Amino acid sequence: MSAGKGTTVRFDPAGRLKGSIVPPADKSISHRAAMLGGMATEPVVIRNYLEAADTTSTLDAMGTLGAIVQRGPDEIVVRGTGLRESSEVDGPIDVGNAGTLMRLLPGLLASQEGRSYTLDGDASIRKRPVDRVAIPLREMGASIEATDERYPPFTITGARLRGIEYTLPVASAQVKSCVLFAGLTADGPTTVVEPVPSRDHTERMLAAAGVSLHREGDRITVTNADELVLDTITVPGDPSSAAFAIAAGVLVPKSRLLVKGSGANWTRTGFVRILQRMGGVVLGELEDPAGDGQIPGVEPITDLDVAHGSLVGTVVEPHEVPLAIDELPLVALLGCFAEGETVVRGAEELRFKESDRIALVVDGLRGLGAEIEATEDGFVVTGTGGLRGGTIESHGDHRLAMLGAVAGLASREGVTVVGMDAAAVSYPTFTEDITALLRR
């Protein structure tokens, strides 16, 4: 593995990966911890916060809105303004490349009566639609004005909100979280109906903060809250980042890895369950799916024992997609090495991430020797036992960069990743961690 000009990095075939690895802190939970800290009435201590560009944008945004953010070597303390007292600001709030921030923060801003806020970001963010959060917030009484009616920059004008029942047209933890945030200050209960379950970090944090929150089947209901009271949030390892090390451990011959401290929340372990179904050796204590009733205010953590082994193709059905949405590019990579066909259906959401991940994953893997075809809502991979190698462009998408890195380690000839610095968005030390495993 060697760095070239600019951000180009070469990943040569690995003989084996051996040892233990600690994935970076969970990106989704870090975003939410910073936002909940800014919405709380008492100081919130956040431990193991992810230090990356996207999550820094969230801390900066909360500071712009009046929260005091104290960064220490081992923890971050956020002293918030409460649910209804965000500061007025001069100029747009810059979300950078953070799609989670862009879609969750309007839920708080919509409740700031009589105050207007504009959200903007980089060139990639300006291509990502916001109409799916604008529609329910308008129903609740807020005003949303977007560029071309659906893109950033867009302006939210807060109002006295009313509770609604909103059925998500597509399962989305980000849209769900936005509506639940708005529901904290709305008159009457607010209910979100999910077509299928999505990650539930927001619900768990709100439960820990003392909010009245209830799940019944596909319905999550929140009621008006006077305040949020949180003490300490410890962020677990990110299952989505851990997935890249897990995939490398399964694909690189003779490998044996221990992935330590990964989040085991059942709404985030869909990738591991898919991989196990394909025959992958991944052992650990995963949380069982939740039933109806009160939502737990904790995040489970586990160690995962991973070993190389042969794989068989599988079909990922639409109801599985929300629980593995960020890891589906890795499922495509696994399919290249598996026996038979691997099919992913119902994943059209991938076309609206940092990039059109269906198109770019298919083009990228095909350039490395894969037999893969795109569909409207996913892809079909015919396993050939491996990949030749070559060059892959990240197009500024961190998951595509890390996909190329894992492909290189498992390929016959190696892979050059152009734009590897994109990986720093959620896994700043990926290259260093893999290098350490190769030396053991």
Coordinates of C-alpha atoms in Angstrom, one line a residue:
M1 CA 0.0 0.0 0.0
S2 CA 1.5 3.3 -1.0
A3 CA 0.4 6.9 -1.5
G4 CA 0.9 8.6 -4.8
K5 CA 0.4 12.1 -6.1
G6 CA -2.4 14.1 -4.5
T7 CA -4.9 11.8 -2.9
T8 CA -4.2 8.7 -5.0
V9 CA -3.5 5.6 -2.9
R10 CA -2.5 2.1 -4.1
F11 CA -3.8 -1.0 -2.3
D12 CA -1.9 -4.1 -3.2
P13 CA -3.2 -7.6 -2.7
A14 CA -2.8 -8.7 0.9
G15 CA -1.4 -12.0 2.1
R16 CA -3.5 -11.9 5.2
L17 CA -4.9 -9.5 7.8
K18 CA -4.4 -10.4 11.4
G19 CA -5.0 -8.8 14.8
S20 CA -7.6 -6.5 16.3
I21 CA -9.0 -3.2 15.1
V22 CA -11.2 -0.6 16.7
P23 CA -13.5 1.1 14.3
P24 CA -14.0 4.9 14.5
A25 CA -16.8 6.3 16.6
D26 CA -20.3 6.0 15.1
K27 CA -21.0 8.8 12.7
S28 CA -24.8 8.8 12.9
I29 CA -24.7 8.8 16.7
S30 CA -22.1 11.5 16.8
H31 CA -24.2 13.8 14.7
R32 CA -27.3 13.2 16.9
A33 CA -25.3 13.6 20.2
A34 CA -24.1 17.0 19.1
M35 CA -27.6 18.1 18.1
L36 CA -29.2 16.7 21.2
G37 CA -26.5 18.5 23.3
G38 CA -27.4 21.8 21.6
M39 CA -31.1 21.2 22.3
A40 CA -30.6 20.2 26.0
T41 CA -31.0 22.5 29.0
E42 CA -28.0 21.1 30.9
P43 CA -24.4 20.4 29.8
V44 CA -24.0 17.2 27.9
V45 CA -20.7 15.3 27.9
I46 CA -20.0 13.3 24.7
R47 CA -17.2 10.7 24.9
N48 CA -15.7 9.0 21.8
Y49 CA -17.1 11.6 19.4
L50 CA -16.1 11.1 15.8
E51 CA -13.5 13.6 14.7
A52 CA -14.3 14.0 11.0
A53 CA -15.3 16.7 8.6
D54 CA -19.1 16.0 8.7
T55 CA -19.4 15.7 12.5
T56 CA -17.3 18.9 12.9
S57 CA -19.8 20.6 10.7
T58 CA -22.5 19.6 13.2
L59 CA -20.6 20.9 16.2
D60 CA -20.0 24.2 14.3
A61 CA -23.7 24.5 13.4
M62 CA -24.8 24.0 17.0
G63 CA -22.2 26.6 18.0
T64 CA -23.6 29.0 15.4
L65 CA -27.1 28.5 17.0
G66 CA -25.9 29.5 20.4
A67 CA -24.6 26.4 22.0
I68 CA -21.2 26.5 23.8
V69 CA -19.0 23.7 22.5
Q70 CA -15.9 22.8 24.6
R71 CA -13.5 20.4 22.9
G72 CA -11.2 18.4 25.2
P73 CA -8.7 15.6 24.5
D74 CA -11.1 12.8 25.7
E75 CA -14.5 14.4 25.6
I76 CA -16.7 17.2 24.3
V77 CA -19.0 19.2 26.4
V78 CA -22.0 20.9 24.7
R79 CA -23.9 23.6 26.7
G80 CA -27.1 24.0 24.8
T81 CA -29.8 26.6 24.4
G82 CA -32.8 24.4 25.0
L83 CA -35.5 23.4 22.5
R84 CA -36.9 26.8 21.7
E85 CA -34.2 29.4 22.2
S86 CA -31.7 28.9 19.2
S87 CA -29.9 32.1 18.4
E88 CA -30.7 34.1 15.3
V89 CA -27.8 34.0 12.9
D90 CA -26.3 36.3 10.2
G91 CA -25.9 34.4 6.9
P92 CA -26.3 30.8 6.0
I93 CA -25.5 27.9 8.3
D94 CA -22.8 25.8 6.5
V95 CA -23.5 22.1 6.7
G96 CA -20.4 21.3 4.5
N97 CA -21.0 17.8 3.1
A98 CA -23.0 16.5 6.0
G99 CA -26.3 15.2 4.6
T100 CA -27.4 14.0 8.1
L101 CA -27.0 17.5 9.5
M102 CA -28.9 19.0 6.5
R103 CA -31.9 16.7 7.0
L104 CA -32.1 16.6 10.8
L105 CA -31.4 20.2 11.8
P106 CA -34.6 21.6 10.1
G107 CA -36.6 19.7 12.7
L108 CA -35.2 21.9 15.4
L109 CA -35.2 25.1 13.4
A110 CA -38.9 24.7 12.4
S111 CA -39.8 25.2 16.0
Q112 CA -38.0 28.5 16.5
E113 CA -41.1 30.8 16.2
G114 CA -40.6 33.8 13.9
R115 CA -36.9 33.2 13.2
S116 CA -35.5 32.2 9.8
Y117 CA -32.5 30.1 9.0
T118 CA -30.8 29.3 5.7
L119 CA -28.9 26.0 5.3
D120 CA -26.3 25.6 2.6
G121 CA -23.3 23.4 1.9
D122 CA -20.7 22.3 -0.7
A123 CA -21.4 21.4 -4.3
S124 CA -22.4 17.9 -3.5
I125 CA -24.9 19.0 -0.9
R126 CA -26.5 21.3 -3.4
K127 CA -27.4 18.3 -5.5
R128 CA -29.2 16.5 -2.6
P129 CA -33.0 17.0 -2.4
V130 CA -34.6 18.3 0.8
D131 CA -38.2 18.0 -0.2
R132 CA -38.7 14.9 1.9
V133 CA -38.1 16.8 5.1
A134 CA -39.8 20.0 3.8
I135 CA -43.2 18.2 3.1
P136 CA -43.9 17.1 6.7
L137 CA -42.5 20.3 8.3
R138 CA -44.8 22.4 6.1
E139 CA -47.7 20.1 7.3
M140 CA -46.7 21.0 10.9
G141 CA -46.8 24.7 10.2
A142 CA -43.2 25.7 9.3
S143 CA -42.3 27.6 6.1
I144 CA -39.7 26.0 3.8
E145 CA -38.3 27.8 0.7
A146 CA -35.9 25.7 -1.4
T147 CA -33.9 26.3 -4.5
D148 CA -35.9 25.0 -7.5
E149 CA -38.4 23.9 -4.8
R150 CA -36.3 21.0 -3.6
Y151 CA -32.5 21.7 -3.3
P152 CA -30.2 23.7 -1.0
P153 CA -29.7 26.4 -0.2
F154 CA -33.1 26.5 1.5
T155 CA -34.6 28.6 4.2
I156 CA -36.7 27.4 7.2
T157 CA -38.9 29.9 9.0
G158 CA -40.0 28.6 12.4
A159 CA -43.6 28.6 13.7
R160 CA -45.8 27.3 16.4
L161 CA -46.0 23.7 15.2
R162 CA -48.9 21.2 15.3
G163 CA -48.6 17.5 15.8
I164 CA -49.3 15.3 12.8
E165 CA -49.3 11.7 11.7
Y166 CA -46.9 11.3 8.9
T167 CA -46.3 8.2 6.8
L168 CA -42.9 8.0 5.3
P169 CA -43.1 7.3 1.6
V170 CA -39.6 5.7 1.8
A171 CA -38.0 4.4 5.0
S172 CA -35.5 7.0 6.1
A173 CA -34.0 7.5 9.6
Q174 CA -33.0 11.0 8.7
V175 CA -36.6 12.1 7.7
K176 CA -38.0 10.3 10.7
S177 CA -35.6 12.0 13.0
C178 CA -36.3 15.4 11.6
V179 CA -40.1 15.0 12.2
L180 CA -39.5 13.6 15.7
F181 CA -37.3 16.6 16.5
A182 CA -40.1 19.0 15.4
G183 CA -42.6 17.0 17.4
L184 CA -40.8 17.8 20.6
T185 CA -42.3 21.3 20.5
A186 CA -45.6 20.6 18.6
D187 CA -49.1 21.0 20.0
G188 CA -50.4 17.4 20.3
P189 CA -48.7 14.1 19.6
T190 CA -46.6 13.5 16.5
T191 CA -46.5 10.1 14.9
V192 CA -44.2 8.8 12.2
V193 CA -45.2 5.6 10.4
E194 CA -42.4 3.7 8.8
P195 CA -42.9 1.3 5.8
V196 CA -40.1 -0.8 7.3
P197 CA -37.8 -0.2 10.3
S198 CA -34.8 2.2 10.0
R199 CA -32.0 3.0 12.4
D200 CA -33.4 4.1 15.7
H201 CA -30.6 6.2 17.3
T202 CA -32.7 9.3 17.6
E203 CA -35.4 7.5 19.4
R204 CA -33.0 5.9 21.9
M205 CA -31.4 9.3 22.7
L206 CA -34.7 11.0 23.1
A207 CA -35.8 8.2 25.5
A208 CA -32.6 8.7 27.5
A209 CA -33.3 12.4 27.6
G210 CA -36.7 11.8 29.3
V211 CA -38.9 12.3 26.3
S212 CA -42.3 10.5 26.2
L213 CA -41.8 8.2 23.2
H214 CA -43.6 5.0 22.2
R215 CA -43.3 2.4 19.4
E216 CA -46.3 0.3 18.4
G217 CA -45.7 -1.8 15.3
D218 CA -44.6 0.6 12.5
R219 CA -45.7 3.7 14.4
I220 CA -43.4 5.9 16.6
T221 CA -45.1 8.6 18.6
V222 CA -43.5 11.5 20.5
T223 CA -45.2 14.1 22.6
N224 CA -44.4 17.7 23.5
A225 CA -41.4 18.1 25.8
D226 CA -40.5 21.1 28.0
E227 CA -36.8 20.1 28.1
L228 CA -34.2 17.5 27.3
V229 CA -32.0 16.4 30.1
L230 CA -28.9 14.3 29.2
D231 CA -25.8 13.7 31.2
T232 CA -23.2 11.6 29.3
I233 CA -23.3 10.1 25.9
T234 CA -20.7 7.5 25.0
V235 CA -20.5 6.9 21.2
P236 CA -19.9 3.2 20.2
G237 CA -17.8 2.1 17.3
D238 CA -19.5 2.7 13.9
P239 CA -20.9 -0.6 12.4
S240 CA -20.9 1.0 9.0
S241 CA -17.1 1.7 9.2
A242 CA -16.5 -1.6 10.9
A243 CA -18.1 -3.3 7.9
F244 CA -15.1 -2.4 5.7
A245 CA -12.7 -4.2 8.0
I246 CA -15.2 -7.1 8.3
A247 CA -15.4 -7.4 4.6
A248 CA -11.6 -7.4 4.2
G249 CA -11.3 -10.0 6.9
V250 CA -13.7 -12.3 5.1
L251 CA -12.3 -11.7 1.6
V252 CA -8.5 -11.7 2.2
P253 CA -7.2 -15.3 2.4
K254 CA -5.9 -16.6 5.8
S255 CA -7.2 -13.5 7.7
R256 CA -8.4 -13.5 11.3
L257 CA -9.6 -10.3 12.9
L258 CA -11.2 -9.1 16.1
V259 CA -13.3 -6.0 15.5
K260 CA -13.6 -4.4 19.0
G261 CA -16.4 -2.2 20.4
S262 CA -18.7 -2.1 17.4
G263 CA -22.3 -0.9 17.9
A264 CA -24.7 -3.9 18.0
N265 CA -28.0 -2.0 17.6
W266 CA -30.3 -4.3 15.6
T267 CA -31.2 -1.5 13.3
R268 CA -27.5 -1.2 12.2
T269 CA -26.4 -4.9 11.9
G270 CA -28.2 -5.7 8.7
F271 CA -24.9 -6.0 6.8
V272 CA -23.5 -8.6 9.3
R273 CA -26.7 -10.7 9.0
I274 CA -26.5 -10.6 5.2
L275 CA -22.9 -11.6 5.3
Q276 CA -23.6 -14.4 7.7
R277 CA -26.3 -15.6 5.3
M278 CA -23.7 -15.7 2.6
G279 CA -21.6 -18.0 4.7
G280 CA -19.2 -15.3 6.1
V281 CA -17.6 -16.2 9.4
V282 CA -18.6 -13.3 11.7
L283 CA -19.2 -14.1 15.3
G284 CA -20.5 -11.8 18.0
E285 CA -23.5 -10.9 20.2
L286 CA -26.0 -8.9 18.0
E287 CA -29.1 -7.3 19.5
D288 CA -32.4 -9.0 18.7
P289 CA -35.0 -6.9 16.9
A290 CA -37.2 -4.9 19.2
G291 CA -40.9 -5.4 19.9
D292 CA -43.6 -2.9 20.7
G293 CA -43.5 -0.7 23.7
Q294 CA -41.0 1.7 25.3
I295 CA -37.8 2.3 23.5
P296 CA -34.5 1.6 25.3
G297 CA -32.2 4.5 26.0
V298 CA -29.0 2.6 25.5
E299 CA -26.8 1.5 22.6
P300 CA -25.5 -2.1 22.8
I301 CA -21.8 -2.8 21.9
T302 CA -20.1 -6.0 20.9
D303 CA -16.8 -7.5 19.7
L304 CA -16.9 -9.4 16.4
D305 CA -14.6 -12.3 15.5
V306 CA -14.0 -12.4 11.7
A307 CA -12.3 -15.0 9.6
H308 CA -11.7 -15.6 5.9
G309 CA -14.1 -18.1 4.2
S310 CA -16.0 -19.0 1.0
L311 CA -19.2 -17.2 0.2
V312 CA -22.5 -18.0 -1.7
G313 CA -24.7 -15.4 -3.4
T314 CA -27.9 -14.1 -1.8
V315 CA -30.9 -11.9 -2.5
V316 CA -31.3 -8.7 -0.4
E317 CA -35.0 -7.9 -0.3
P318 CA -36.4 -4.4 0.1
H319 CA -37.3 -4.8 3.8
E320 CA -33.6 -5.4 4.6
V321 CA -32.3 -2.4 2.8
P322 CA -32.8 0.3 5.5
L323 CA -30.9 -1.8 8.0
A324 CA -27.9 -2.1 5.6
I325 CA -28.2 1.0 3.4
D326 CA -24.7 2.3 3.8
E327 CA -23.1 -1.1 3.5
L328 CA -24.8 -2.3 0.3
P329 CA -21.8 -1.3 -1.9
L330 CA -19.9 -3.9 0.1
V331 CA -22.6 -6.5 -0.6
A332 CA -21.8 -5.9 -4.3
L333 CA -18.1 -6.4 -3.6
L334 CA -18.8 -9.6 -1.7
G335 CA -21.0 -10.8 -4.6
C336 CA -18.0 -10.7 -6.9
F337 CA -16.2 -13.3 -4.7
A338 CA -19.3 -15.4 -4.0
E339 CA -20.6 -18.5 -5.8
G340 CA -23.7 -17.7 -7.9
E341 CA -25.7 -14.5 -8.1
T342 CA -26.1 -11.7 -5.6
V343 CA -29.1 -9.4 -6.1
V344 CA -30.1 -6.3 -4.2
R345 CA -33.6 -5.0 -4.6
G346 CA -35.5 -1.9 -3.3
A347 CA -32.4 0.2 -2.8
E348 CA -33.3 3.2 -4.9
E349 CA -32.3 5.4 -1.9
L350 CA -28.7 4.7 -2.9
R351 CA -29.1 7.0 -5.9
F352 CA -29.6 10.0 -3.5
K353 CA -26.5 9.6 -1.3
E354 CA -23.3 11.6 -1.7
S355 CA -23.4 10.3 -5.2
D356 CA -25.6 7.9 -7.2
R357 CA -24.1 5.0 -5.5
I358 CA -25.8 2.4 -7.7
A359 CA -24.3 3.8 -10.8
L360 CA -20.8 4.5 -9.4
V361 CA -20.5 1.2 -7.6
V362 CA -21.5 -0.7 -10.7
D363 CA -19.1 1.3 -12.9
G364 CA -16.3 1.2 -10.4
L365 CA -16.5 -2.6 -9.8
R366 CA -16.9 -3.3 -13.5
G367 CA -13.7 -1.4 -14.1
L368 CA -12.0 -3.8 -11.7
G369 CA -13.2 -6.9 -13.6
A370 CA -16.6 -7.5 -11.9
E371 CA -19.7 -9.0 -13.8
I372 CA -22.3 -6.6 -12.4
E373 CA -25.3 -4.9 -13.8
A374 CA -27.4 -2.0 -12.5
T375 CA -31.1 -2.1 -12.0
E376 CA -33.5 0.8 -11.2
D377 CA -33.4 -0.1 -7.5
G378 CA -30.2 -2.0 -7.0
F379 CA -27.8 -4.4 -8.9
V380 CA -27.2 -7.9 -9.9
V381 CA -23.7 -9.4 -9.4
T382 CA -22.5 -12.7 -11.0
G383 CA -19.7 -14.1 -8.8
T384 CA -16.5 -15.0 -10.6
G385 CA -14.4 -15.9 -7.6
G386 CA -12.6 -12.6 -7.3
L387 CA -11.5 -9.4 -9.0
R388 CA -8.7 -8.5 -11.3
G389 CA -8.0 -5.0 -10.0
G390 CA -7.3 -1.7 -11.6
T391 CA -8.2 1.9 -10.8
I392 CA -11.4 3.3 -9.1
E393 CA -12.5 6.9 -8.7
S394 CA -14.1 7.9 -5.4
H395 CA -15.9 10.9 -6.9
G396 CA -15.7 12.4 -3.4
D397 CA -17.8 9.6 -1.9
H398 CA -16.1 8.2 1.2
R399 CA -17.8 4.8 0.9
L400 CA -16.7 4.4 -2.7
A401 CA -13.1 5.2 -1.7
M402 CA -13.1 2.5 1.1
L403 CA -14.8 0.1 -1.2
G404 CA -11.9 0.4 -3.6
A405 CA -9.4 -0.1 -0.8
V406 CA -11.0 -3.3 0.3
A407 CA -11.3 -4.5 -3.3
G408 CA -7.6 -3.9 -3.7
L409 CA -6.6 -5.9 -0.7
A410 CA -8.6 -8.9 -2.0
S411 CA -7.9 -8.5 -5.7
R412 CA -5.3 -10.3 -7.8
E413 CA -3.5 -7.3 -9.1
G414 CA -4.3 -4.5 -6.6
V415 CA -6.4 -1.3 -6.9
T416 CA -5.5 2.4 -7.2
V417 CA -8.0 4.6 -5.4
V418 CA -8.2 8.1 -6.8
G419 CA -9.5 10.5 -4.1
M420 CA -8.8 8.3 -1.1
D421 CA -9.0 11.4 1.1
A422 CA -12.8 11.2 0.9
A423 CA -12.5 8.3 3.4
A424 CA -11.6 10.8 6.1
V425 CA -15.3 11.8 6.3
S426 CA -16.1 8.8 8.4
Y427 CA -13.0 6.7 8.7
P428 CA -9.9 9.0 9.0
T429 CA -7.5 6.3 10.0
F430 CA -8.6 3.5 7.6
T431 CA -5.3 3.3 5.6
E432 CA -3.2 3.4 8.8
D433 CA -5.3 0.7 10.5
I434 CA -5.1 -1.7 7.5
T435 CA -1.4 -1.1 7.3
A436 CA -1.0 -2.1 11.0
L437 CA -3.0 -5.3 10.4
L438 CA -0.7 -6.2 7.4
R439 CA 2.4 -5.9 9.6
R440 CA 1.3 -8.5 12.1

